[in-house]
GROMACS .gro file of N, CA, C and O in nm:
model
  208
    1UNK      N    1   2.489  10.454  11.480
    1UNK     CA    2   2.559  10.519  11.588
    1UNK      C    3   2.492  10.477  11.719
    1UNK      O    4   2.374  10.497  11.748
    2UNK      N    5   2.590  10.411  11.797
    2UNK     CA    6   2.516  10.349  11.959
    2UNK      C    7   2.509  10.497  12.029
    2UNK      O    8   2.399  10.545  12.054
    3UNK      N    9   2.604  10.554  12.055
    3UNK     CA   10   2.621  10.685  12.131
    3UNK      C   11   2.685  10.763  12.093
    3UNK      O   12   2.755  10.746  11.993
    4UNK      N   13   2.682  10.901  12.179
    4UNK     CA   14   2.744  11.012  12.086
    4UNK      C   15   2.859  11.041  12.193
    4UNK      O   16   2.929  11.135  12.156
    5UNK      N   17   2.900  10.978  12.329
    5UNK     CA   18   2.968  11.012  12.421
    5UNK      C   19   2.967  10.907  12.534
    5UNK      O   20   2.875  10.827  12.543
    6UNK      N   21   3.080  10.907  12.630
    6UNK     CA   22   3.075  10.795  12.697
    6UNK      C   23   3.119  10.698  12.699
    6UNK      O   24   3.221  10.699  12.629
    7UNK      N   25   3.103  10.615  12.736
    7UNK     CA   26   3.149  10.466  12.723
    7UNK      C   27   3.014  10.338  12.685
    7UNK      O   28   2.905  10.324  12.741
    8UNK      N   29   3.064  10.271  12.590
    8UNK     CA   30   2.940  10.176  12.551
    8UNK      C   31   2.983  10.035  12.547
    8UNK      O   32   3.059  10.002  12.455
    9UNK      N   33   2.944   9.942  12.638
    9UNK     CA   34   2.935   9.806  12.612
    9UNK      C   35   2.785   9.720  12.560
    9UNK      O   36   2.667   9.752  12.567
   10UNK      N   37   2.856   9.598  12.508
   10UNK     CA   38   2.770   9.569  12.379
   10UNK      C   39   2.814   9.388  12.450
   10UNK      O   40   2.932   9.364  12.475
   11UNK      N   41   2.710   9.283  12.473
   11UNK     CA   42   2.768   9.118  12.485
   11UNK      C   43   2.679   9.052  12.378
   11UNK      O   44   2.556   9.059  12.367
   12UNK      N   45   2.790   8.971  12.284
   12UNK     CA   46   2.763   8.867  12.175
   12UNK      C   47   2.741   8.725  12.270
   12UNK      O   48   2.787   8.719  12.383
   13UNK      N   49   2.685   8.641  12.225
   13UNK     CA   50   2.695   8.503  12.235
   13UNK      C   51   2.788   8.440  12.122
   13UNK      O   52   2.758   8.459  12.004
   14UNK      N   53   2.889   8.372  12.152
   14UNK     CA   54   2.967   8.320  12.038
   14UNK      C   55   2.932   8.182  12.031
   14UNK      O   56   2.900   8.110  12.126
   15UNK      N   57   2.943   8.140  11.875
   15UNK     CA   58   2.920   8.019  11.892
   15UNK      C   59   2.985   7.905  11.935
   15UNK      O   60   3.081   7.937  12.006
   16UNK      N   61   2.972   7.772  11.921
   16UNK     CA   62   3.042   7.677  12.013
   16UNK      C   63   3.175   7.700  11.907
   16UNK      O   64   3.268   7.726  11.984
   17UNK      N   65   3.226   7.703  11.768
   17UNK     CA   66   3.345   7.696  11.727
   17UNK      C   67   3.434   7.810  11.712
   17UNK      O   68   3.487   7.824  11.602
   18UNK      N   69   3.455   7.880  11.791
   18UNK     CA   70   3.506   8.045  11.779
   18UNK      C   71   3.589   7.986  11.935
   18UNK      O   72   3.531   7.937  12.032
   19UNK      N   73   3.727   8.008  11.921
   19UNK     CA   74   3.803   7.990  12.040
   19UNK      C   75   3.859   8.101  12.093
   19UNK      O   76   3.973   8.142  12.069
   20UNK      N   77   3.806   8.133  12.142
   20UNK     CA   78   3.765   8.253  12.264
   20UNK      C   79   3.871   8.298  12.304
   20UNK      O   80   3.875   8.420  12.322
   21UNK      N   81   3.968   8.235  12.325
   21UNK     CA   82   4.126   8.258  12.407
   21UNK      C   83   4.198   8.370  12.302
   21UNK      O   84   4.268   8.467  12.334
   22UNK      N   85   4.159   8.325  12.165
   22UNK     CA   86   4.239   8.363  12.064
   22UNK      C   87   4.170   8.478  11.970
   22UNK      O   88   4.178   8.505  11.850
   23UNK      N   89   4.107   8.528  12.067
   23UNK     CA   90   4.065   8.687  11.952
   23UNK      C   91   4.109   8.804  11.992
   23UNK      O   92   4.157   8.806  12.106
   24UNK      N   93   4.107   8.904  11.931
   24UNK     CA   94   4.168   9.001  11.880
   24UNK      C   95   4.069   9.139  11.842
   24UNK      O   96   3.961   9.124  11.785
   25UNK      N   97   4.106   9.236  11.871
   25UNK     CA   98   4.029   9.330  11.839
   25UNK      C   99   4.106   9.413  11.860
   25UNK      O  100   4.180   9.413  11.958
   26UNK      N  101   4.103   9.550  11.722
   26UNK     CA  102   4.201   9.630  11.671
   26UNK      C  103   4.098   9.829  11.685
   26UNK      O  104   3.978   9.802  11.676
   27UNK      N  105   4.107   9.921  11.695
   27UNK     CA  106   4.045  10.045  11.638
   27UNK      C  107   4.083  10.091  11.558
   27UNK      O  108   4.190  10.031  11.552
   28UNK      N  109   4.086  10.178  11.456
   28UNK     CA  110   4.146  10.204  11.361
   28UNK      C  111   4.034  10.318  11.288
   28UNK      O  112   3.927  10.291  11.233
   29UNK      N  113   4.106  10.468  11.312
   29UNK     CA  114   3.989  10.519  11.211
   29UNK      C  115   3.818  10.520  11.261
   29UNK      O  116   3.735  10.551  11.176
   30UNK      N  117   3.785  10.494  11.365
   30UNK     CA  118   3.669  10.473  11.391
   30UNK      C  119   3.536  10.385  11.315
   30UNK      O  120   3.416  10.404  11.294
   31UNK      N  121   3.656  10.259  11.286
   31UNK     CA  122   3.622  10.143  11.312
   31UNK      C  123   3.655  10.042  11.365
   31UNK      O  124   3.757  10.002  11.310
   32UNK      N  125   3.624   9.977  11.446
   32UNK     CA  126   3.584   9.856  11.503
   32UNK      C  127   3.644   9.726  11.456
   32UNK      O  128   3.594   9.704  11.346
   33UNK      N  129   3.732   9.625  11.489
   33UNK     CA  130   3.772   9.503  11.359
   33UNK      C  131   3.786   9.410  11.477
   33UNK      O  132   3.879   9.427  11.556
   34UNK      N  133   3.682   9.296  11.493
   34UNK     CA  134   3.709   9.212  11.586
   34UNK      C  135   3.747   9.064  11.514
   34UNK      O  136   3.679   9.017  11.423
   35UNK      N  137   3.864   8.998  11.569
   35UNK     CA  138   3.868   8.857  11.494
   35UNK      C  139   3.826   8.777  11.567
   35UNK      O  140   3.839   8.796  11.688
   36UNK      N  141   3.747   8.632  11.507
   36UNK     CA  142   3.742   8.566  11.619
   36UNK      C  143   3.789   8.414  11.528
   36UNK      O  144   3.742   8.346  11.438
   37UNK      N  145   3.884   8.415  11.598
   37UNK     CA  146   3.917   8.225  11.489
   37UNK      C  147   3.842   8.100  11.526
   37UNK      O  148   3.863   8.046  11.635
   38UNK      N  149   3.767   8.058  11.452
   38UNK     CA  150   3.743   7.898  11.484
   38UNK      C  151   3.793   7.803  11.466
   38UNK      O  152   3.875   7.794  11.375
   39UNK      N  153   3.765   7.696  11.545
   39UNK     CA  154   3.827   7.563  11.582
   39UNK      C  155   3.903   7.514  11.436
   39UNK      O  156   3.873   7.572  11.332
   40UNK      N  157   3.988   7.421  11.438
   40UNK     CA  158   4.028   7.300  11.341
   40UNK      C  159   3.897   7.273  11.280
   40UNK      O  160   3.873   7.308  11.164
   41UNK      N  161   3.832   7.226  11.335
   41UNK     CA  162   3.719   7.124  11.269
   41UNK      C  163   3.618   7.201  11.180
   41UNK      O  164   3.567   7.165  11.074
   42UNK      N  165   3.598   7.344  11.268
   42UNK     CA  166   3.525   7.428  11.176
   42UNK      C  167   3.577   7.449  11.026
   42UNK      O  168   3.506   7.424  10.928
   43UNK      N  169   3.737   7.508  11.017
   43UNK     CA  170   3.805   7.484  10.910
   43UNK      C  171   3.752   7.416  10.818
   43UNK      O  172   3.692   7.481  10.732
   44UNK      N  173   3.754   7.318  10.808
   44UNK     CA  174   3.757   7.240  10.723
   44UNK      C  175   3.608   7.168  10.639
   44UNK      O  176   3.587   7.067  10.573
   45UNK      N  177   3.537   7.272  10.680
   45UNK     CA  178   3.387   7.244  10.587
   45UNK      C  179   3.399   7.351  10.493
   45UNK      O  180   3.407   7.464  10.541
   46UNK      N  181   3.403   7.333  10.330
   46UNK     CA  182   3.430   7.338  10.232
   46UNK      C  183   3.294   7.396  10.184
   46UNK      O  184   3.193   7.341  10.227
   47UNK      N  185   3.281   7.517  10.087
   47UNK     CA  186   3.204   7.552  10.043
   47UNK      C  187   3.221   7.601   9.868
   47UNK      O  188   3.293   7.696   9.838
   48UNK      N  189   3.171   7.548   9.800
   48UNK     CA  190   3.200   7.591   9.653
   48UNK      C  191   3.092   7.729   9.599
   48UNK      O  192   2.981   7.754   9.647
   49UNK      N  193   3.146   7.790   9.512
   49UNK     CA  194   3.086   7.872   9.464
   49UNK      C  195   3.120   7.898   9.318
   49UNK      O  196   3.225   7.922   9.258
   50UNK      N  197   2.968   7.882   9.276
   50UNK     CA  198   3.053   7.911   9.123
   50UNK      C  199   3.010   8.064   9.028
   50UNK      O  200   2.902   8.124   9.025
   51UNK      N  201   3.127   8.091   8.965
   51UNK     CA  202   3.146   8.259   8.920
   51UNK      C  203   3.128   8.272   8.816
   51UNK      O  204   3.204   8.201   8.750
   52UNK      N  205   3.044   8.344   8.745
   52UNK     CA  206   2.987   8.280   8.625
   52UNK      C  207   3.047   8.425   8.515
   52UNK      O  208   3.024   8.425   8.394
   0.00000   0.00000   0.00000
């Protein structure tokens, strides 16, 4: 819990692939849901995982 009253601001550094123009942030229930989409290029690095 940041505060119990008031108003609270909070600044991230985003990284270089998060396009800024295009996020989104929803309340709901007293939570919080911020999107932030990254680039094309980010996309496309592939990660496997295996489920055993």
């Amino acid at each position: 819990m940041e505060c119990v009253y008031g108003s609270f601001e909070r600044a991230l550094p985003l990284p270089d692939d998060v396009i800024a123009d295009e996020a989104r942030a929803s309340y709901k229930r007293g939570v919080l849901r911020i999107e932030l989409p990254k680039s094309s290029a980010a996309r496309r690095h592939r990660i496997n995982v295996k489920v055993q």
